[in-house]
């Protein structure tokens, strides 16, 4: 299998976690923004990652890929057999992919605007070193209008809602190992993938490991949540 991806995309991380949980391997093909996305469009009919090529099948969208892998490789199962439990897992996954993903992405972009190390590390791997130095040297005051122009500014009310949601997640995982039932599910992996944008795990490597969104990554009430995230990563071999 080939996975066309952006390394720091939470949705690509979600697919990588599903592969790891099922003990599957795929060639990770980093897509170059711009030209690489044109090539991806020729392959899949759209420019967004992730895209999985599995034999003769081309599957786009992280949820579609996860369901494809669940059908093709049913063990270990990431969706419960019980209909009600399965519905709760899919609802949690959808929430992680929409509301949580939107808040996490905007929070990360705002943090990157103020942190030259963070924004430089998030650049595509193919970015030339001279351009990296230019990006790192840009004052934070010049980066903020860029975030506003692309509509990626987290309003104070949205920031508060994101923090409240994360605090509630921390309560959920404080006394239970998984979000639904007594085994790992797609809901856990979807949430873990988004949390990795707010505080980068050790698997992100230097210089990202441990960095993240100030006020969330270092929030004392969220320490339990990030510890749970790290335990899930260790469980699937991604510590």
Short mmCIF file of C-alpha atoms in Angstrom, two decimals:
data_model
loop_
_atom_site.label_atom_id
_atom_site.label_comp_id
_atom_site.label_asym_id
_atom_site.label_seq_id
_atom_site.Cartn_x
_atom_site.Cartn_y
_atom_site.Cartn_z
CA UNK A 1 0.00 0.00 0.00
CA UNK A 2 1.04 3.61 -0.64
CA UNK A 3 -0.11 6.46 1.60
CA UNK A 4 0.12 9.90 0.01
CA UNK A 5 0.40 12.29 2.93
CA UNK A 6 1.57 15.47 4.62
CA UNK A 7 3.70 14.50 7.59
CA UNK A 8 2.09 17.00 9.97
CA UNK A 9 -1.51 16.50 8.88
CA UNK A 10 -3.64 15.17 11.74
CA UNK A 11 -5.79 13.27 9.24
CA UNK A 12 -2.72 11.56 7.81
CA UNK A 13 -1.62 10.79 11.36
CA UNK A 14 -5.04 9.22 11.95
CA UNK A 15 -4.50 6.87 8.99
CA UNK A 16 -0.96 6.06 10.16
CA UNK A 17 -2.41 5.18 13.57
CA UNK A 18 -5.02 2.90 12.01
CA UNK A 19 -2.29 1.14 10.02
CA UNK A 20 -0.16 0.76 13.15
CA UNK A 21 -3.07 -0.53 15.23
CA UNK A 22 -3.74 -3.21 12.63
CA UNK A 23 -0.07 -4.10 12.20
CA UNK A 24 -0.07 -2.99 8.56
CA UNK A 25 2.66 -1.27 6.59
CA UNK A 26 2.42 1.28 3.81
CA UNK A 27 4.92 3.31 1.85
CA UNK A 28 4.66 6.91 3.08
CA UNK A 29 4.83 9.26 0.11
CA UNK A 30 5.19 12.91 1.10
CA UNK A 31 3.15 15.15 -1.20
CA UNK A 32 4.82 18.40 -2.23
CA UNK A 33 2.34 21.28 -1.86
CA UNK A 34 1.39 22.68 -5.24
CA UNK A 35 2.94 20.48 -7.90
CA UNK A 36 2.54 17.32 -5.85
CA UNK A 37 -1.13 18.07 -5.31
CA UNK A 38 -1.67 18.33 -9.06
CA UNK A 39 -0.22 14.85 -9.41
CA UNK A 40 -2.42 13.68 -6.54
CA UNK A 41 -5.48 15.08 -8.34
CA UNK A 42 -4.60 13.02 -11.41
CA UNK A 43 -4.42 9.94 -9.23
CA UNK A 44 -7.44 10.43 -6.98
CA UNK A 45 -9.60 13.22 -8.41
CA UNK A 46 -8.93 15.56 -5.50
CA UNK A 47 -5.97 17.49 -4.05
CA UNK A 48 -6.37 16.73 -0.36
CA UNK A 49 -4.44 14.17 1.63
CA UNK A 50 -4.54 11.47 2.83
CA UNK A 51 -4.95 9.19 -0.18
CA UNK A 52 -4.34 5.46 0.12
CA UNK A 53 -3.52 3.28 -2.87
CA UNK A 54 -4.25 -0.34 -2.02
CA UNK A 55 -3.65 -2.54 -5.03
CA UNK A 56 -6.03 -1.27 -7.69
CA UNK A 57 -8.09 0.82 -5.28
CA UNK A 58 -7.53 4.54 -4.64
CA UNK A 59 -9.22 5.77 -1.46
CA UNK A 60 -9.33 9.40 -0.33
CA UNK A 61 -10.42 10.82 3.05
CA UNK A 62 -9.21 9.49 6.40
CA UNK A 63 -12.58 8.04 7.43
CA UNK A 64 -13.07 6.28 4.09
CA UNK A 65 -9.56 4.87 4.38
CA UNK A 66 -10.17 3.69 7.95
CA UNK A 67 -13.41 1.95 6.93
CA UNK A 68 -11.67 0.39 3.93
CA UNK A 69 -8.91 -0.99 6.16
CA UNK A 70 -11.46 -2.19 8.71
CA UNK A 71 -13.26 -4.14 6.00
CA UNK A 72 -10.10 -5.47 4.34
CA UNK A 73 -8.28 -6.24 7.61
CA UNK A 74 -10.98 -6.78 10.25
CA UNK A 75 -8.65 -7.82 13.10
CA UNK A 76 -7.99 -6.25 15.45
CA UNK A 77 -11.35 -4.55 15.11
CA UNK A 78 -11.49 -0.78 15.55
CA UNK A 79 -15.28 -0.64 15.35
CA UNK A 80 -17.41 -2.46 17.95
CA UNK A 81 -19.78 -5.19 16.82
CA UNK A 82 -22.56 -3.79 19.00
CA UNK A 83 -24.59 -1.29 16.99
CA UNK A 84 -24.96 1.29 19.79
CA UNK A 85 -21.28 1.21 20.69
CA UNK A 86 -20.36 1.42 17.02
CA UNK A 87 -22.60 4.46 16.62
CA UNK A 88 -20.95 6.19 19.59
CA UNK A 89 -17.49 5.49 18.16
CA UNK A 90 -18.43 6.92 14.77
CA UNK A 91 -20.02 10.00 16.36
CA UNK A 92 -16.89 10.64 18.42
CA UNK A 93 -14.73 10.15 15.35
CA UNK A 94 -16.82 12.65 13.40
CA UNK A 95 -16.58 15.18 16.24
CA UNK A 96 -12.80 14.75 16.32
CA UNK A 97 -12.57 15.21 12.54
CA UNK A 98 -14.74 18.35 12.50
CA UNK A 99 -15.08 20.47 15.65
CA UNK A 100 -11.90 19.31 17.38
CA UNK A 101 -9.90 19.38 14.13
CA UNK A 102 -10.97 22.93 13.34
CA UNK A 103 -10.08 24.24 16.78
CA UNK A 104 -6.76 22.36 16.92
CA UNK A 105 -5.69 23.56 13.46
CA UNK A 106 -6.48 27.19 14.19
CA UNK A 107 -4.82 27.05 17.60
CA UNK A 108 -1.68 25.54 16.08
CA UNK A 109 -1.48 28.14 13.32
CA UNK A 110 -1.79 30.95 15.85
CA UNK A 111 0.91 29.36 17.98
CA UNK A 112 3.16 28.95 14.93
CA UNK A 113 2.73 32.63 14.06
CA UNK A 114 4.30 33.52 17.41
CA UNK A 115 6.92 30.73 17.54
CA UNK A 116 9.58 30.75 14.78
CA UNK A 117 10.85 27.28 15.72
CA UNK A 118 7.36 25.83 15.49
CA UNK A 119 6.42 27.44 12.17
CA UNK A 120 9.76 26.50 10.58
CA UNK A 121 9.46 22.88 11.70
CA UNK A 122 5.98 22.66 10.19
CA UNK A 123 7.17 23.62 6.71
CA UNK A 124 7.17 20.86 4.07
CA UNK A 125 10.32 18.74 4.10
CA UNK A 126 11.22 19.92 0.59
CA UNK A 127 11.37 23.58 1.66
CA UNK A 128 14.83 25.00 0.77
CA UNK A 129 17.00 26.08 3.71
CA UNK A 130 17.15 29.75 2.60
CA UNK A 131 13.36 29.95 2.66
CA UNK A 132 13.28 28.28 6.08
CA UNK A 133 15.60 30.97 7.41
CA UNK A 134 13.40 33.70 5.97
CA UNK A 135 10.26 32.20 7.53
CA UNK A 136 12.01 31.82 10.89
CA UNK A 137 13.14 35.45 10.83
CA UNK A 138 9.69 36.91 10.18
CA UNK A 139 8.39 38.88 13.18
CA UNK A 140 5.30 37.48 14.83
CA UNK A 141 3.49 40.73 14.07
CA UNK A 142 3.79 40.04 10.35
CA UNK A 143 2.51 36.48 10.66
CA UNK A 144 -0.76 37.32 12.44
CA UNK A 145 -2.34 39.10 9.43
CA UNK A 146 -1.61 36.01 7.32
CA UNK A 147 -3.63 33.82 9.68
CA UNK A 148 -6.45 36.36 9.62
CA UNK A 149 -6.41 36.51 5.81
CA UNK A 150 -6.92 32.76 5.47
CA UNK A 151 -9.59 32.71 8.17
CA UNK A 152 -7.52 30.69 10.64
CA UNK A 153 -7.90 32.87 13.71
CA UNK A 154 -9.38 31.27 16.80
CA UNK A 155 -11.80 33.73 18.36
CA UNK A 156 -11.69 34.02 22.17
CA UNK A 157 -15.04 32.24 22.51
CA UNK A 158 -13.81 29.42 20.25
CA UNK A 159 -10.58 29.15 22.24
CA UNK A 160 -12.58 28.83 25.45
CA UNK A 161 -14.81 26.17 23.87
CA UNK A 162 -11.78 24.20 22.68
CA UNK A 163 -10.26 24.30 26.16
CA UNK A 164 -13.57 23.22 27.76
CA UNK A 165 -13.89 20.31 25.33
CA UNK A 166 -10.34 19.19 26.07
CA UNK A 167 -10.98 19.42 29.81
CA UNK A 168 -14.06 17.22 29.39
CA UNK A 169 -12.02 14.72 27.38
CA UNK A 170 -9.48 14.67 30.21
CA UNK A 171 -12.28 13.78 32.63
CA UNK A 172 -13.48 10.97 30.34
CA UNK A 173 -10.06 9.31 30.12
CA UNK A 174 -9.06 9.89 33.74
CA UNK A 175 -10.67 6.66 34.94
CA UNK A 176 -11.10 4.60 31.77
CA UNK A 177 -8.55 3.42 29.21
CA UNK A 178 -10.63 4.14 26.09
CA UNK A 179 -13.32 6.54 24.99
CA UNK A 180 -15.81 3.76 24.25
CA UNK A 181 -15.85 0.32 25.80
CA UNK A 182 -12.87 -1.68 26.98
CA UNK A 183 -10.80 -1.78 23.79
CA UNK A 184 -9.10 0.56 21.37
CA UNK A 185 -11.40 2.04 18.74
CA UNK A 186 -11.37 4.43 15.80
CA UNK A 187 -12.66 7.15 18.14
CA UNK A 188 -9.49 6.95 20.24
CA UNK A 189 -7.25 7.16 17.19
CA UNK A 190 -9.15 10.10 15.68
CA UNK A 191 -8.90 12.08 18.92
CA UNK A 192 -5.25 11.16 19.48
CA UNK A 193 -4.38 12.38 15.98
CA UNK A 194 -5.87 15.82 16.64
CA UNK A 195 -4.24 16.08 20.08
CA UNK A 196 -0.89 15.69 18.39
CA UNK A 197 -1.31 19.16 16.88
CA UNK A 198 -1.76 20.73 20.30
CA UNK A 199 1.23 19.08 21.92
CA UNK A 200 3.56 17.19 19.60
CA UNK A 201 4.47 13.71 20.87
CA UNK A 202 7.96 12.26 20.96
CA UNK A 203 7.33 10.50 17.63
CA UNK A 204 7.27 13.94 15.93
CA UNK A 205 11.02 14.16 16.49
CA UNK A 206 13.17 17.22 17.07
CA UNK A 207 12.48 20.09 17.24
CA UNK A 208 8.71 19.52 17.47
CA UNK A 209 8.56 16.91 20.25
CA UNK A 210 7.05 18.48 23.35
CA UNK A 211 6.23 21.80 21.65
CA UNK A 212 2.71 22.92 21.01
CA UNK A 213 0.03 25.46 21.74
CA UNK A 214 0.85 27.56 24.78
CA UNK A 215 -1.95 27.43 27.30
CA UNK A 216 -3.06 23.97 26.15
CA UNK A 217 0.10 21.90 25.80
CA UNK A 218 1.17 23.08 29.27
CA UNK A 219 -2.31 23.28 30.84
CA UNK A 220 -2.16 21.36 34.17
CA UNK A 221 -5.72 20.11 33.81
CA UNK A 222 -4.84 18.57 30.43
CA UNK A 223 -1.78 16.63 31.61
CA UNK A 224 -3.97 13.55 32.08
CA UNK A 225 -5.27 13.86 28.53
CA UNK A 226 -1.83 14.08 26.94
CA UNK A 227 -0.63 11.18 29.11
CA UNK A 228 -3.58 9.15 27.82
CA UNK A 229 -2.61 10.18 24.27
CA UNK A 230 0.92 8.95 24.83
CA UNK A 231 -0.34 5.64 26.23
CA UNK A 232 -2.45 5.05 23.13
CA UNK A 233 0.55 5.85 20.92
CA UNK A 234 2.64 3.35 22.88
CA UNK A 235 -0.09 0.73 22.58
CA UNK A 236 0.00 0.88 18.78
CA UNK A 237 3.78 1.08 18.66
CA UNK A 238 4.04 4.80 17.89
CA UNK A 239 5.63 6.02 21.15
#
